Short mmCIF file of C-alpha atoms in Angstrom, two decimals:
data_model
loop_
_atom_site.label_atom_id
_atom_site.label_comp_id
_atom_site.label_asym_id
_atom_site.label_seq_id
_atom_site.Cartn_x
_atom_site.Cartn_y
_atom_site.Cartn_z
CA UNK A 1 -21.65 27.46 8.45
CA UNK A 2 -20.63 27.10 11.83
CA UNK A 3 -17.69 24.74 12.34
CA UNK A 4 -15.06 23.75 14.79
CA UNK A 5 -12.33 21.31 14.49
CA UNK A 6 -11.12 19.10 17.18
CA UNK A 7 -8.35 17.21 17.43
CA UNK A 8 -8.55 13.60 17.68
CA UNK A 9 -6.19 10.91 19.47
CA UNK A 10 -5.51 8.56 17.09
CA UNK A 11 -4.10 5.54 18.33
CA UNK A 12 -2.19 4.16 14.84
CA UNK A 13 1.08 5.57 16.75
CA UNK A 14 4.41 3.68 15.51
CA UNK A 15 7.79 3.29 15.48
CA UNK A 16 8.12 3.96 12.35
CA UNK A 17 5.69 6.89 11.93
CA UNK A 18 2.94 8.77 13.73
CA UNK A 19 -0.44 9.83 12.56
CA UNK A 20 -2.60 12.59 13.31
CA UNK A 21 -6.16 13.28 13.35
CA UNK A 22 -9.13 15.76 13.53
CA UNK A 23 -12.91 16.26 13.44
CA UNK A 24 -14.90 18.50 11.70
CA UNK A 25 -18.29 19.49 13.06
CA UNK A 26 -21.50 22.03 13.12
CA UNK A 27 -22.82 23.90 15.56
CA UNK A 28 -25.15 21.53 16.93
CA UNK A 29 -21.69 18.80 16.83
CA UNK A 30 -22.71 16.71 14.12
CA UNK A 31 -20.06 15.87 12.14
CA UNK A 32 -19.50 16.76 8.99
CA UNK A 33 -15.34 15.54 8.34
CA UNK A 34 -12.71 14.11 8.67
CA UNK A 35 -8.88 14.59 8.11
CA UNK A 36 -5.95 12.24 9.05
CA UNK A 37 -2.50 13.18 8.40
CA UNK A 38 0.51 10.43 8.79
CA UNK A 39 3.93 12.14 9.07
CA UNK A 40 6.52 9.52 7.96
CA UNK A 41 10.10 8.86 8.77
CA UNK A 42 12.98 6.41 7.80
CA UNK A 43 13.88 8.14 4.78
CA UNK A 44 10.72 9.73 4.16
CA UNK A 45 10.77 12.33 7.08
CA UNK A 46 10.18 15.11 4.17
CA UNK A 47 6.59 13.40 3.35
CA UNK A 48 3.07 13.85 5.25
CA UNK A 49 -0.03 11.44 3.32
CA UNK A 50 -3.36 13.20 3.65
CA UNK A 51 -6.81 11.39 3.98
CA UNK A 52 -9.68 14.04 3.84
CA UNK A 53 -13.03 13.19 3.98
CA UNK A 54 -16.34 14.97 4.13
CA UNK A 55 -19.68 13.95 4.10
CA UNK A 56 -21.42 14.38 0.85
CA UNK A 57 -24.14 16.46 2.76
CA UNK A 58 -21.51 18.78 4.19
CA UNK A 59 -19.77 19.62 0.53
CA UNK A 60 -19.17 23.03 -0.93
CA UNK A 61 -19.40 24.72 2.41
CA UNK A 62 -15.78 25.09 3.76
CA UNK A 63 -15.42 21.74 5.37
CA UNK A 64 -12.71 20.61 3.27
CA UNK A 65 -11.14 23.92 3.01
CA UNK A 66 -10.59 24.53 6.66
CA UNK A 67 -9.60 20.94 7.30
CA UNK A 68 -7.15 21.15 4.64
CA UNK A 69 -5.77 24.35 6.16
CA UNK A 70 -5.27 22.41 9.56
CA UNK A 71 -3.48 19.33 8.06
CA UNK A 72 -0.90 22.12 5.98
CA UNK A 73 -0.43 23.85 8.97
CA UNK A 74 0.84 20.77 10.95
CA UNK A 75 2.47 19.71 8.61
CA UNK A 76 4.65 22.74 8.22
CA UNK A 77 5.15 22.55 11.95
CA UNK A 78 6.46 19.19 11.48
CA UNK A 79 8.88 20.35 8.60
CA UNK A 80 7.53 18.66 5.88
CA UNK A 81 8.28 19.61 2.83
CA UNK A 82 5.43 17.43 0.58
CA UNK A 83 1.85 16.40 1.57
CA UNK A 84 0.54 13.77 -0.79
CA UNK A 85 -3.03 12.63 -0.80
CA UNK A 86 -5.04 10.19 -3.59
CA UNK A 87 -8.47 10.51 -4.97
CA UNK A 88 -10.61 8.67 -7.20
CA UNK A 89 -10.26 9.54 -10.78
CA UNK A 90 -13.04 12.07 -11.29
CA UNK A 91 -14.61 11.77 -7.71
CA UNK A 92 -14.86 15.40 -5.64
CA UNK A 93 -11.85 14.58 -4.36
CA UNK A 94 -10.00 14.28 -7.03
CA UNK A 95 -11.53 17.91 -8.49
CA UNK A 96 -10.91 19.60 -4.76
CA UNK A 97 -7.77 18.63 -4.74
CA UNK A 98 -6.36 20.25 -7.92
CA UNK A 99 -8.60 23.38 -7.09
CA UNK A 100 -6.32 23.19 -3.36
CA UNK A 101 -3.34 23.98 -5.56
CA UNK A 102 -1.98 20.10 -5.74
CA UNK A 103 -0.62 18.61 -8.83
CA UNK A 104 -1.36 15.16 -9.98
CA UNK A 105 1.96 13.01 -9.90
CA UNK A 106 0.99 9.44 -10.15
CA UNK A 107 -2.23 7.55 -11.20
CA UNK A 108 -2.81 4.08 -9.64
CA UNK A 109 -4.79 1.16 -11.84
CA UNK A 110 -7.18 -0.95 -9.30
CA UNK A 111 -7.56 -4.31 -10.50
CA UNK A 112 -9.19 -7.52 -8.89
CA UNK A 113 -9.33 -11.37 -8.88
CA UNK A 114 -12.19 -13.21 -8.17
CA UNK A 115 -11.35 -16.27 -6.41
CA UNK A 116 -14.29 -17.93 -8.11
CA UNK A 117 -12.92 -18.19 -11.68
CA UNK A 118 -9.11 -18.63 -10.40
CA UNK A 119 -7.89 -21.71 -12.44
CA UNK A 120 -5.52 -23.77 -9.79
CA UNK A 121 -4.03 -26.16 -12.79
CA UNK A 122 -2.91 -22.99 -14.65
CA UNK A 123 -1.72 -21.68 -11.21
CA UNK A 124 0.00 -25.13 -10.68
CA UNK A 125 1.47 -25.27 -14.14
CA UNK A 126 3.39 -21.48 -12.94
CA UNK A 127 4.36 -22.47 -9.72
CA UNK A 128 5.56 -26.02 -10.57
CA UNK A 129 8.02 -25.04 -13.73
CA UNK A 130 11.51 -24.47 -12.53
CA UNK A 131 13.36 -21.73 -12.31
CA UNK A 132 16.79 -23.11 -12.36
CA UNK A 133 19.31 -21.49 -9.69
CA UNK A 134 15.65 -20.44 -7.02
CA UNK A 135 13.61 -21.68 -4.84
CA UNK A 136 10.25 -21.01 -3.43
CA UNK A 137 9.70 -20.29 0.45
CA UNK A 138 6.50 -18.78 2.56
CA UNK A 139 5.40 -18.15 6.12
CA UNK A 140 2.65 -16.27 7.73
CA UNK A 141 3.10 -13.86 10.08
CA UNK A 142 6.10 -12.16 11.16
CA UNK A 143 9.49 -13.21 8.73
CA UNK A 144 11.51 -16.42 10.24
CA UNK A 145 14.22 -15.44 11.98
CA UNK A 146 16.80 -17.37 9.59
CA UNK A 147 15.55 -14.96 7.03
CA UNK A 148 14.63 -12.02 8.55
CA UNK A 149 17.97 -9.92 7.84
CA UNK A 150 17.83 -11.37 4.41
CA UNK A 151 14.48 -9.93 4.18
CA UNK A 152 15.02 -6.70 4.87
CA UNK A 153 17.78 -6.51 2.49
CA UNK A 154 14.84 -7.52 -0.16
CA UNK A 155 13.33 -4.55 0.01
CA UNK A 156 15.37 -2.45 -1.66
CA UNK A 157 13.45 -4.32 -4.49
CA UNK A 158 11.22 -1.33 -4.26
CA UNK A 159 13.74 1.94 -4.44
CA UNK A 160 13.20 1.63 -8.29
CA UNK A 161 9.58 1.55 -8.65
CA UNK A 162 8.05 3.56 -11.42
CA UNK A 163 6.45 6.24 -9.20
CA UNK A 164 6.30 9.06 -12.00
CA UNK A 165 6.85 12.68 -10.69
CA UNK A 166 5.77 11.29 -7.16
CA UNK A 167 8.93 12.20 -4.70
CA UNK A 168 8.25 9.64 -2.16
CA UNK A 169 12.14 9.24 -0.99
CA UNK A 170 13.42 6.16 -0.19
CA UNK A 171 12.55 3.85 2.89
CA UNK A 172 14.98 2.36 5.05
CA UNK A 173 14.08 -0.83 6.32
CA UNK A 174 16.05 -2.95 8.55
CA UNK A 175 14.23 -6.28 10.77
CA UNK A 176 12.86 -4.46 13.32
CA UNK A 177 11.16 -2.31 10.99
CA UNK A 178 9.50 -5.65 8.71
CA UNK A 179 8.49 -6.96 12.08
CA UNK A 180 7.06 -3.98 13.08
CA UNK A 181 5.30 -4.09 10.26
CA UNK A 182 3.84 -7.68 10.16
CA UNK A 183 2.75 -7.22 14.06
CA UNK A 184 0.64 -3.92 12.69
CA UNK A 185 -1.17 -6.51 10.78
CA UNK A 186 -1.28 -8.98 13.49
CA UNK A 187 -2.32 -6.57 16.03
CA UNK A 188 -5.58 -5.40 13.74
CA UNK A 189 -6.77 -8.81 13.33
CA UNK A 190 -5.30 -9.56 9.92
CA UNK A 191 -3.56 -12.27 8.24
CA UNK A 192 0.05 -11.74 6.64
CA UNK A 193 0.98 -13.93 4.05
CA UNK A 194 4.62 -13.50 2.22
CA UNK A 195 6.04 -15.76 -0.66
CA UNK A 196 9.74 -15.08 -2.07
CA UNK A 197 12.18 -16.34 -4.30
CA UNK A 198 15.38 -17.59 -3.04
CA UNK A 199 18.82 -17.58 -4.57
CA UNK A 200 19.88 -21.11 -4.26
CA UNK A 201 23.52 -20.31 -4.58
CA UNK A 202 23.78 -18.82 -0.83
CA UNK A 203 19.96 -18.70 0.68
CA UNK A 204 19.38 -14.91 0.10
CA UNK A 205 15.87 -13.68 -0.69
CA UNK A 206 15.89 -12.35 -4.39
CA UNK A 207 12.17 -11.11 -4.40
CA UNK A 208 9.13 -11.15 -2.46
CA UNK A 209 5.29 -10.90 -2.61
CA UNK A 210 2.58 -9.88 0.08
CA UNK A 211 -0.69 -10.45 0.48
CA UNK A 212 -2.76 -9.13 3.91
CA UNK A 213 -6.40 -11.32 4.34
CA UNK A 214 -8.99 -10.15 6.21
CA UNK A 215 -9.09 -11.63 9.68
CA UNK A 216 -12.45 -13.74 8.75
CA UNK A 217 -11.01 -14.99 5.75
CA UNK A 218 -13.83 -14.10 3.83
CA UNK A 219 -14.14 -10.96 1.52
CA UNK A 220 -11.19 -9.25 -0.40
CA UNK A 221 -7.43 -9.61 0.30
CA UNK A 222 -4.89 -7.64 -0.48
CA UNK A 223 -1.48 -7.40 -2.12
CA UNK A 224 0.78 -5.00 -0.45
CA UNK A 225 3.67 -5.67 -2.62
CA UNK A 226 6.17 -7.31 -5.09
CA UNK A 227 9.47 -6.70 -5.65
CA UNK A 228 12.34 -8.08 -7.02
CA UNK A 229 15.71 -7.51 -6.67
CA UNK A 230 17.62 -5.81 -9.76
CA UNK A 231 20.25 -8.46 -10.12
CA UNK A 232 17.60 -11.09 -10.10
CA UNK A 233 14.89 -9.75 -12.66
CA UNK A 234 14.80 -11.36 -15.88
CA UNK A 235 13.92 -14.85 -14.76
CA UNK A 236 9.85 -14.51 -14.11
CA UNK A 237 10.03 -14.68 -10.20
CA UNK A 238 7.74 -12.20 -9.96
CA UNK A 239 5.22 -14.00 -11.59
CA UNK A 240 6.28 -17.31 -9.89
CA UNK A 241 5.42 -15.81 -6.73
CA UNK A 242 2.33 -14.05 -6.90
CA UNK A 243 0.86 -17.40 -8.63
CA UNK A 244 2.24 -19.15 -5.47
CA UNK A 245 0.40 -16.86 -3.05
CA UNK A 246 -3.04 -17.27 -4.82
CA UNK A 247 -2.42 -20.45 -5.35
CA UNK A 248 -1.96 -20.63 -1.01
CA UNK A 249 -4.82 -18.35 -0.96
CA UNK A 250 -7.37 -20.03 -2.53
CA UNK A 251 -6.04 -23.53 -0.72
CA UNK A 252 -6.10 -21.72 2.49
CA UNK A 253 -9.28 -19.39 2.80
CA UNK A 254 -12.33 -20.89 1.13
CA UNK A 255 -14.27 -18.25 1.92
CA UNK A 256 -12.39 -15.49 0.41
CA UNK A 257 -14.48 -13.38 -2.51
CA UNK A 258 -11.23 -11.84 -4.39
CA UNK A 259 -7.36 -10.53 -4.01
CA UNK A 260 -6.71 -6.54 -4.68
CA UNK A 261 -4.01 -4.89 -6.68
CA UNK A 262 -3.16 -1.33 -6.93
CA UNK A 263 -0.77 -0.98 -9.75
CA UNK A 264 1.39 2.55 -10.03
CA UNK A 265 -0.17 2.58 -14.95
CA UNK A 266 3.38 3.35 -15.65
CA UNK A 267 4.12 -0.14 -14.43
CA UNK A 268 3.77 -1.85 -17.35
CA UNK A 269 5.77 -4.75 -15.84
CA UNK A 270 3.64 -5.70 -12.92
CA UNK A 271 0.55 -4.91 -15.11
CA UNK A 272 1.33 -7.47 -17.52
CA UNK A 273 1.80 -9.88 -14.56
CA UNK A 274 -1.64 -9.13 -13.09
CA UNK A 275 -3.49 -9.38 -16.56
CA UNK A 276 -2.22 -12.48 -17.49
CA UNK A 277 -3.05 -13.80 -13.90
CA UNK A 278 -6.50 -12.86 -14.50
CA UNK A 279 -6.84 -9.66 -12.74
CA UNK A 280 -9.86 -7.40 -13.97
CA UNK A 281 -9.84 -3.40 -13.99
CA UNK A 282 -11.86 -1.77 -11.10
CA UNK A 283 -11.09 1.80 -10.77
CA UNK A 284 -8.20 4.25 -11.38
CA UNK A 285 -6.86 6.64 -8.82
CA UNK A 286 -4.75 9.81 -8.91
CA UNK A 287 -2.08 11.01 -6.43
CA UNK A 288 -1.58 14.71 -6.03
CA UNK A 289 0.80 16.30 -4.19
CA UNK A 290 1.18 19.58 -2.53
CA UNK A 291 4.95 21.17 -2.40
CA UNK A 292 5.01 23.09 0.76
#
């Protein structure tokens, strides 16, 4: 097969990262794949994440192969030391990968809510018992400014999150880089919704939940993350929150089908959360990576 790859310009260009893309096509241009690569930074400037796709016509005849060689090769130039890419459980992509010479490191439960059967008196009866010493607070959008260093500081809430033999470093944020982030949202038409748990004794943000709907409110939403801080766990806020932010959800967006999790399995924590808020299994993902 005759193929050529061209480079793309991709405009998902950041502060905080830059991503790269190509297209794979036949002789006669049609094409037949697709590869992004996003080279990270801020802590992370040893990681690339790989997105390959090719069109199930165009399998089993080198598309992958020479894309893949592309995204290694620019990724070497960029001194990376780890590309990391996820695949359905069983899918082609999951098998091509591990024939590519990447190991799996982490696999990823999908679950999902439907917003159809979410009880709001059981989702009252969480967010209304108290939880002596904290307080609930949300916005939308970008973080208030009377919180936003506060905020930040939250999201070390993360660094300890069971990630398995995944090396994914550790990300530094700071306010311009949560803004940064909500305005990515903003800017593609999305809504940002954020829920955390404040320490009454001084106003600091103990934990904090996420949730990204789509810009029509109808559909799926989904959770980006929860975290809680280490000093704080113990006291259910991470359950506390995430019923608060369905609870806003379904108040807020009467259209919306369902919320989204992706859950790292070896999470039993956050899994046990999600079950007992009536989240339902949908798939199960692997992430390989590639040591360079």
């Amino acid at each position: 097969m005759s193929l050529r790859i061209t480079p793309l310009t991709d405009p998902a260009h950041g502060p905080h990262g830059r991503r790269l893309a190509w297209l794979a096509s036949d002789a006669e241009s049609n094409p037949a794949g697709t590869a992004f690569l996003r080279l990270l930074d801020g802590g992370q400037d040893h990681l690339a994440e790989l997105d390959l796709r090719v069109h199930p016509a165009e399998r089993r005849k080198g598309v992958g192969s020479r894309l893949l060689d592309t995204a290694v090769a620019t990724a070497r130039d960029n001194a990376r030391r780890r590309i990391v890419a996820q695949a359905e459980a069983g899918s082609p992509g999951d098998h091509f990968l591990a024939a590519r010479g990447f190991r799996k490191v982490l696999t990823f439960r999908y679950t999902r809510l439907a917003m159809a059967g979410v009880d709001t008196t059981v989702l009252a009866g969480i967010v209304e018992r108290p939880h002596p010493g904290y307080r609930l607070a949300s916005w939308r959008g970008t973080v208030p400014d009377d919180l936003a260093r506060t905020f930040a500081a939250s999201r070390r809430a993360m660094d300890d999150m069971p990630v398995d033999d995944a090396e994914y470093g550790t990300v530094a944020w700071d306010v311009d880089r949560v803004r940064a982030a909500a305005k990515a949202v903003e800017q593609r038409g999305d809504h940002l919704h954020s829920v955390v748990a404040i320490d009454a004794s001084n106003g600091s943000i103990a934990g904090f939940t996420e949730l990204v709907i789509p810009g029509n409110g109808a559909g799926d939403g989904q959770h980006y993350g929860t975290g809680v801080l280490p000093e704080h766990r113990g006291h259910g806020l991470g359950r506390w929150m995430k019923a608060e932010s369905i609870r806003q959800a379904h108040r807020d967006y009467p259209d919306l089908a369902g919320l989204l999790a992706d859950t790292a399995d070896s999470n039993a924590h956050m899994r046990r959360i999600n079950d007992g808020l009536g989240y339902t299994p949908t798939h199960t993902t692997h992430q390989h990576q590639l040591d360079l």
